[in-house]
Amino acid sequence: MPLEQMRLEKAGFLEADDSDRSVWAALRGPHSEHQRQTRQYVLLAVNVTILILSLLVNIWTWARVEPKCIRETDMQDAHSAIQYEQRVFTGALVYDPETKRAIRKQDAEHEYFGPPSEELDAAWHKLLHGEFPVMRPEEAAQFEPELTRIPKTKEFHFEPDMFHTLHCLNAVRLEASKSLYNISGGHSHGSVPGISLPEGWDLAHMEHCMDRIRQSIMCHGDLTPSPLYYWPGFKIALGRTAAHTCRRWQPMRDWMDKRGSEGPLLDPL
């Protein structure tokens, strides 16, 4: 076969092969494009599904978990007693234009301040009873060896800081009542029946209590605004707040009662 004819036939074969490939490409092209689009839609659907499921899981988690602010130093077994509420403080100072006097509103469910009375003492006792419960050995371990068992009960004891600060506020109340209401005698803020305390104890205890209250207020740092209200005829403005975000008292009081049932209690100072 002449060389030129062989070249032509070879070229013809190549053209036929190229033509076949072109046909296959034409046949497969739309099919491949369809597959590519399908894969894109599938991946998009999978991503959207994952996103929706993640949102649903987060919403479910948020709905189940009550918003809490558990501080690192809160006692471990008290976490379940920590609940929050919005509360408007009582006892605001207001000006009465008719009498031209500033007065404290007595709008609390229970009163804790005023002229000394058995009712006031009972109200404070209800707040503070059982304030020195037993401390479990594993809770006391971090404070040893300086912390030792109390000889009277042969147990470790503790006082939650909130109760310590309330104890100090009550001590200030008892001491201030003597001058505010011109009363002599009565309860001493730091005395314990049957126990002789060293000289200077009353002064040291009172200074400790006032500074304890200061530190507690600064530690918790409530930044709820207190707008200043002004009345014509009254020379100063008085601050009064709206709702505060507070820990609920009763669950914590119930927790203390439960802890108090674990062993003997110490007498309060």
Tab-separated table of C-alpha atoms in Angstrom:
chain	number	residue	atom	x	y	z
A	1	MET	CA	0.000	0.000	0.000
A	2	PRO	CA	1.357	3.368	-0.917
A	3	LEU	CA	2.595	5.417	1.975
A	4	GLU	CA	0.234	8.295	1.200
A	5	GLN	CA	-2.790	5.955	1.282
A	6	MET	CA	-1.673	4.511	4.610
A	7	ARG	CA	-1.462	8.003	6.015
A	8	LEU	CA	-4.946	8.802	4.769
A	9	GLU	CA	-6.401	5.608	6.231
A	10	LYS	CA	-4.630	6.246	9.516
A	11	ALA	CA	-5.990	9.743	9.533
A	12	GLY	CA	-9.413	8.311	8.814
A	13	PHE	CA	-9.129	5.978	11.802
A	14	LEU	CA	-8.042	8.842	14.016
A	15	GLU	CA	-10.904	10.953	12.819
A	16	ALA	CA	-13.327	8.110	13.456
A	17	ASP	CA	-11.887	7.596	16.988
A	18	ASP	CA	-12.065	11.309	17.720
A	19	SER	CA	-15.584	11.336	16.432
A	20	ASP	CA	-16.538	8.500	18.769
A	21	ARG	CA	-15.048	10.337	21.714
A	22	SER	CA	-16.916	13.463	20.690
A	23	VAL	CA	-20.128	11.503	20.560
A	24	TRP	CA	-19.493	9.990	23.980
A	25	ALA	CA	-18.629	13.406	25.319
A	26	ALA	CA	-21.815	14.771	23.839
A	27	LEU	CA	-23.783	11.916	25.328
A	28	ARG	CA	-22.110	12.014	28.739
A	29	GLY	CA	-21.713	15.772	29.024
A	30	PRO	CA	-25.264	16.606	30.058
A	31	HIS	CA	-25.363	13.509	32.265
A	32	SER	CA	-22.144	14.564	34.113
A	33	GLU	CA	-23.453	18.115	34.507
A	34	HIS	CA	-26.636	16.741	35.989
A	35	GLN	CA	-24.625	14.597	38.418
A	36	ARG	CA	-22.514	17.593	39.399
A	37	GLN	CA	-25.597	19.673	40.129
A	38	THR	CA	-27.174	16.795	42.001
A	39	ARG	CA	-24.074	16.404	44.177
A	40	GLN	CA	-24.146	20.140	44.917
A	41	TYR	CA	-27.795	19.973	45.943
A	42	VAL	CA	-27.156	16.912	48.117
A	43	LEU	CA	-24.209	18.574	49.870
A	44	LEU	CA	-26.238	21.737	50.372
A	45	ALA	CA	-29.124	19.746	51.802
A	46	VAL	CA	-26.786	17.852	54.159
A	47	ASN	CA	-25.213	21.094	55.414
A	48	VAL	CA	-28.619	22.730	55.940
A	49	THR	CA	-29.853	19.639	57.776
A	50	ILE	CA	-26.802	19.635	60.062
A	51	LEU	CA	-27.288	23.347	60.759
A	52	ILE	CA	-30.969	22.869	61.602
A	53	LEU	CA	-30.207	19.894	63.849
A	54	SER	CA	-27.517	21.899	65.654
A	55	LEU	CA	-29.949	24.758	66.244
A	56	LEU	CA	-32.596	22.356	67.515
A	57	VAL	CA	-30.102	20.733	69.911
A	58	ASN	CA	-29.028	24.147	71.219
A	59	ILE	CA	-32.624	25.304	71.661
A	60	TRP	CA	-33.452	22.073	73.481
A	61	THR	CA	-30.408	22.507	75.726
A	62	TRP	CA	-31.220	26.151	76.500
A	63	ALA	CA	-34.806	25.220	77.290
A	64	ARG	CA	-33.744	22.505	79.730
A	65	VAL	CA	-31.031	24.427	81.568
A	66	GLU	CA	-32.245	27.190	83.894
A	67	PRO	CA	-30.032	30.277	83.617
A	68	LYS	CA	-27.743	30.310	86.633
A	69	CYS	CA	-24.704	32.121	87.820
A	70	ILE	CA	-22.755	29.553	89.779
A	71	ARG	CA	-19.655	31.087	91.263
A	72	GLU	CA	-16.493	29.053	91.450
A	73	THR	CA	-16.385	29.461	95.229
A	74	ASP	CA	-20.015	28.437	95.863
A	75	MET	CA	-20.244	25.246	97.900
A	76	GLN	CA	-20.635	22.283	95.580
A	77	ASP	CA	-23.749	20.763	97.106
A	78	ALA	CA	-25.482	24.167	97.224
A	79	HIS	CA	-25.673	24.485	93.439
A	80	SER	CA	-29.168	23.050	93.274
A	81	ALA	CA	-30.354	25.742	95.715
A	82	ILE	CA	-29.168	28.607	93.523
A	83	GLN	CA	-32.100	30.130	91.678
A	84	TYR	CA	-32.683	33.654	90.433
A	85	GLU	CA	-35.595	36.064	90.415
A	86	GLN	CA	-36.367	39.717	89.764
A	87	ARG	CA	-37.075	41.533	93.028
A	88	VAL	CA	-37.888	45.161	93.859
A	89	PHE	CA	-36.291	46.255	97.120
A	90	THR	CA	-38.588	47.424	99.893
A	91	GLY	CA	-38.091	50.200	102.447
A	92	ALA	CA	-37.406	53.024	99.995
A	93	LEU	CA	-36.983	56.563	101.267
A	94	VAL	CA	-39.685	58.937	100.041
A	95	TYR	CA	-40.757	62.493	100.830
A	96	ASP	CA	-44.234	63.241	102.144
A	97	PRO	CA	-45.202	66.785	101.020
A	98	GLU	CA	-48.092	66.936	103.500
A	99	THR	CA	-46.025	66.259	106.619
A	100	LYS	CA	-42.857	67.657	104.988
A	101	ARG	CA	-40.922	64.657	106.255
A	102	ALA	CA	-38.806	61.960	104.605
A	103	ILE	CA	-40.038	58.520	105.582
A	104	ARG	CA	-39.031	54.913	105.037
A	105	LYS	CA	-41.763	52.931	103.338
A	106	GLN	CA	-42.702	49.941	105.468
A	107	ASP	CA	-43.806	47.732	102.606
A	108	ALA	CA	-41.848	44.545	103.368
A	109	GLU	CA	-43.547	41.260	104.184
A	110	HIS	CA	-41.489	41.180	107.391
A	111	GLU	CA	-39.778	44.082	109.139
A	112	TYR	CA	-36.205	43.663	110.372
A	113	PHE	CA	-35.440	47.160	111.666
A	114	GLY	CA	-37.097	49.520	114.074
A	115	PRO	CA	-37.388	49.979	117.853
A	116	PRO	CA	-36.252	46.788	119.631
A	117	SER	CA	-39.030	44.263	120.023
A	118	GLU	CA	-39.613	40.545	120.372
A	119	GLU	CA	-41.106	40.551	116.869
A	120	LEU	CA	-37.883	41.900	115.372
A	121	ASP	CA	-35.753	39.415	117.294
A	122	ALA	CA	-37.999	36.568	116.109
A	123	ALA	CA	-37.705	37.744	112.497
A	124	TRP	CA	-33.917	37.736	112.691
A	125	HIS	CA	-33.908	34.335	114.384
A	126	LYS	CA	-35.977	32.974	111.511
A	127	LEU	CA	-33.350	34.255	109.087
A	128	LEU	CA	-30.295	33.065	110.988
A	129	HIS	CA	-31.236	29.905	112.901
A	130	GLY	CA	-28.830	27.013	112.447
A	131	GLU	CA	-26.127	29.226	110.962
A	132	PHE	CA	-23.195	26.978	111.987
A	133	PRO	CA	-23.844	23.492	110.533
A	134	VAL	CA	-21.394	20.632	110.341
A	135	MET	CA	-18.747	20.787	107.620
A	136	ARG	CA	-18.001	17.483	105.923
A	137	PRO	CA	-14.405	16.218	106.173
A	138	GLU	CA	-13.898	16.430	102.405
A	139	GLU	CA	-15.075	20.064	102.484
A	140	ALA	CA	-12.796	20.899	105.403
A	141	ALA	CA	-9.716	19.221	103.889
A	142	GLN	CA	-8.620	22.280	101.902
A	143	PHE	CA	-8.500	24.364	105.117
A	144	GLU	CA	-6.478	21.910	107.189
A	145	PRO	CA	-4.250	21.747	109.181
A	146	GLU	CA	-5.091	25.245	110.479
A	147	LEU	CA	-8.771	24.305	110.635
A	148	THR	CA	-9.496	21.904	113.498
A	149	ARG	CA	-12.577	20.224	114.905
A	150	ILE	CA	-14.581	22.144	117.513
A	151	PRO	CA	-14.051	20.420	120.908
A	152	LYS	CA	-17.697	20.831	121.914
A	153	THR	CA	-19.013	18.760	118.973
A	154	LYS	CA	-15.832	17.072	117.726
A	155	GLU	CA	-16.871	18.213	114.251
A	156	PHE	CA	-15.785	20.771	111.667
A	157	HIS	CA	-18.280	23.638	111.325
A	158	PHE	CA	-18.840	26.378	108.750
A	159	GLU	CA	-21.003	29.403	108.042
A	160	PRO	CA	-21.936	30.420	104.460
A	161	ASP	CA	-20.764	33.949	103.801
A	162	MET	CA	-24.301	35.219	103.279
A	163	PHE	CA	-25.220	34.105	106.801
A	164	HIS	CA	-21.999	35.547	108.194
A	165	THR	CA	-22.853	38.933	106.661
A	166	LEU	CA	-26.452	38.753	107.941
A	167	HIS	CA	-25.087	37.864	111.383
A	168	CYS	CA	-22.911	40.984	111.230
A	169	LEU	CA	-25.773	43.175	110.072
A	170	ASN	CA	-27.861	41.970	112.993
A	171	ALA	CA	-24.980	42.798	115.334
A	172	VAL	CA	-24.882	46.341	113.930
A	173	ARG	CA	-28.658	46.576	114.385
A	174	LEU	CA	-28.418	45.603	118.050
A	175	GLU	CA	-25.625	48.067	118.720
A	176	ALA	CA	-27.161	50.939	116.745
A	177	SER	CA	-30.537	50.509	118.468
A	178	LYS	CA	-29.018	51.697	121.743
A	179	SER	CA	-28.314	55.161	120.364
A	180	LEU	CA	-31.068	55.413	117.746
A	181	TYR	CA	-33.834	54.643	120.212
A	182	ASN	CA	-32.083	55.778	123.399
A	183	ILE	CA	-32.215	52.325	124.959
A	184	SER	CA	-29.763	51.035	127.532
A	185	GLY	CA	-29.084	47.396	128.177
A	186	GLY	CA	-30.886	44.891	125.993
A	187	HIS	CA	-29.118	42.348	123.832
A	188	SER	CA	-25.382	42.678	123.328
A	189	HIS	CA	-24.296	42.150	119.752
A	190	GLY	CA	-21.464	39.780	120.562
A	191	SER	CA	-22.199	38.166	123.902
A	192	VAL	CA	-22.672	34.440	124.477
A	193	PRO	CA	-24.464	33.319	127.646
A	194	GLY	CA	-22.067	31.611	130.053
A	195	ILE	CA	-18.926	32.593	128.115
A	196	SER	CA	-16.498	35.284	129.253
A	197	LEU	CA	-14.952	37.060	126.281
A	198	PRO	CA	-11.682	39.065	126.400
A	199	GLU	CA	-11.558	42.800	126.912
A	200	GLY	CA	-12.078	44.786	123.733
A	201	TRP	CA	-14.160	42.029	122.100
A	202	ASP	CA	-17.248	44.194	121.525
A	203	LEU	CA	-15.266	46.905	119.714
A	204	ALA	CA	-13.267	44.418	117.621
A	205	HIS	CA	-16.381	42.464	116.704
A	206	MET	CA	-18.303	45.602	115.691
A	207	GLU	CA	-15.471	46.927	113.517
A	208	HIS	CA	-15.102	43.484	111.945
A	209	CYS	CA	-18.831	43.345	111.180
A	210	MET	CA	-19.004	46.770	109.586
A	211	ASP	CA	-15.983	46.035	107.412
A	212	ARG	CA	-17.396	42.612	106.549
A	213	ILE	CA	-20.592	44.227	105.250
A	214	ARG	CA	-18.538	46.703	103.210
A	215	GLN	CA	-16.504	43.930	101.587
A	216	SER	CA	-19.556	41.821	100.860
A	217	ILE	CA	-21.319	44.713	99.110
A	218	MET	CA	-18.238	45.513	97.028
A	219	CYS	CA	-17.655	41.832	96.260
A	220	HIS	CA	-21.119	41.259	94.817
A	221	GLY	CA	-21.110	44.575	92.965
A	222	ASP	CA	-24.797	45.050	92.163
A	223	LEU	CA	-24.900	47.575	89.299
A	224	THR	CA	-28.667	48.012	89.173
A	225	PRO	CA	-29.254	51.770	88.689
A	226	SER	CA	-30.840	53.848	91.442
A	227	PRO	CA	-32.379	56.934	89.791
A	228	LEU	CA	-32.463	60.022	92.004
A	229	TYR	CA	-35.976	61.336	92.668
A	230	TYR	CA	-36.597	64.952	93.556
A	231	TRP	CA	-39.576	66.591	95.276
A	232	PRO	CA	-40.260	70.350	95.376
A	233	GLY	CA	-39.681	71.627	98.872
A	234	PHE	CA	-37.178	68.877	99.729
A	235	LYS	CA	-33.560	69.929	99.481
A	236	ILE	CA	-32.019	66.593	98.461
A	237	ALA	CA	-32.785	63.875	95.909
A	238	LEU	CA	-33.362	60.285	97.015
A	239	GLY	CA	-32.268	57.164	95.172
A	240	ARG	CA	-34.747	54.377	94.516
A	241	THR	CA	-34.113	51.305	92.361
A	242	ALA	CA	-36.407	49.223	90.190
A	243	ALA	CA	-36.075	45.431	89.973
A	244	HIS	CA	-32.833	43.716	90.965
A	245	THR	CA	-31.634	40.302	89.832
A	246	CYS	CA	-31.412	38.337	93.078
A	247	ARG	CA	-30.782	34.841	94.277
A	248	ARG	CA	-33.964	33.431	95.759
A	249	TRP	CA	-33.769	33.280	99.537
A	250	GLN	CA	-35.995	30.333	100.413
A	251	PRO	CA	-34.161	27.601	98.428
A	252	MET	CA	-30.910	28.640	100.133
A	253	ARG	CA	-32.592	28.694	103.543
A	254	ASP	CA	-33.973	25.197	102.843
A	255	TRP	CA	-30.491	24.036	101.861
A	256	MET	CA	-29.124	25.355	105.166
A	257	ASP	CA	-31.832	23.512	107.093
A	258	LYS	CA	-30.907	20.325	105.268
A	259	ARG	CA	-27.222	20.809	106.091
A	260	GLY	CA	-28.171	21.512	109.702
A	261	SER	CA	-29.752	18.076	109.959
A	262	GLU	CA	-26.415	16.361	109.283
A	263	GLY	CA	-25.015	16.921	112.759
A	264	PRO	CA	-24.929	19.082	115.881
A	265	LEU	CA	-25.191	22.848	115.569
A	266	LEU	CA	-23.127	25.469	117.355
A	267	ASP	CA	-24.689	28.294	119.333
A	268	PRO	CA	-24.502	31.633	117.496
A	269	LEU	CA	-22.371	34.453	118.863
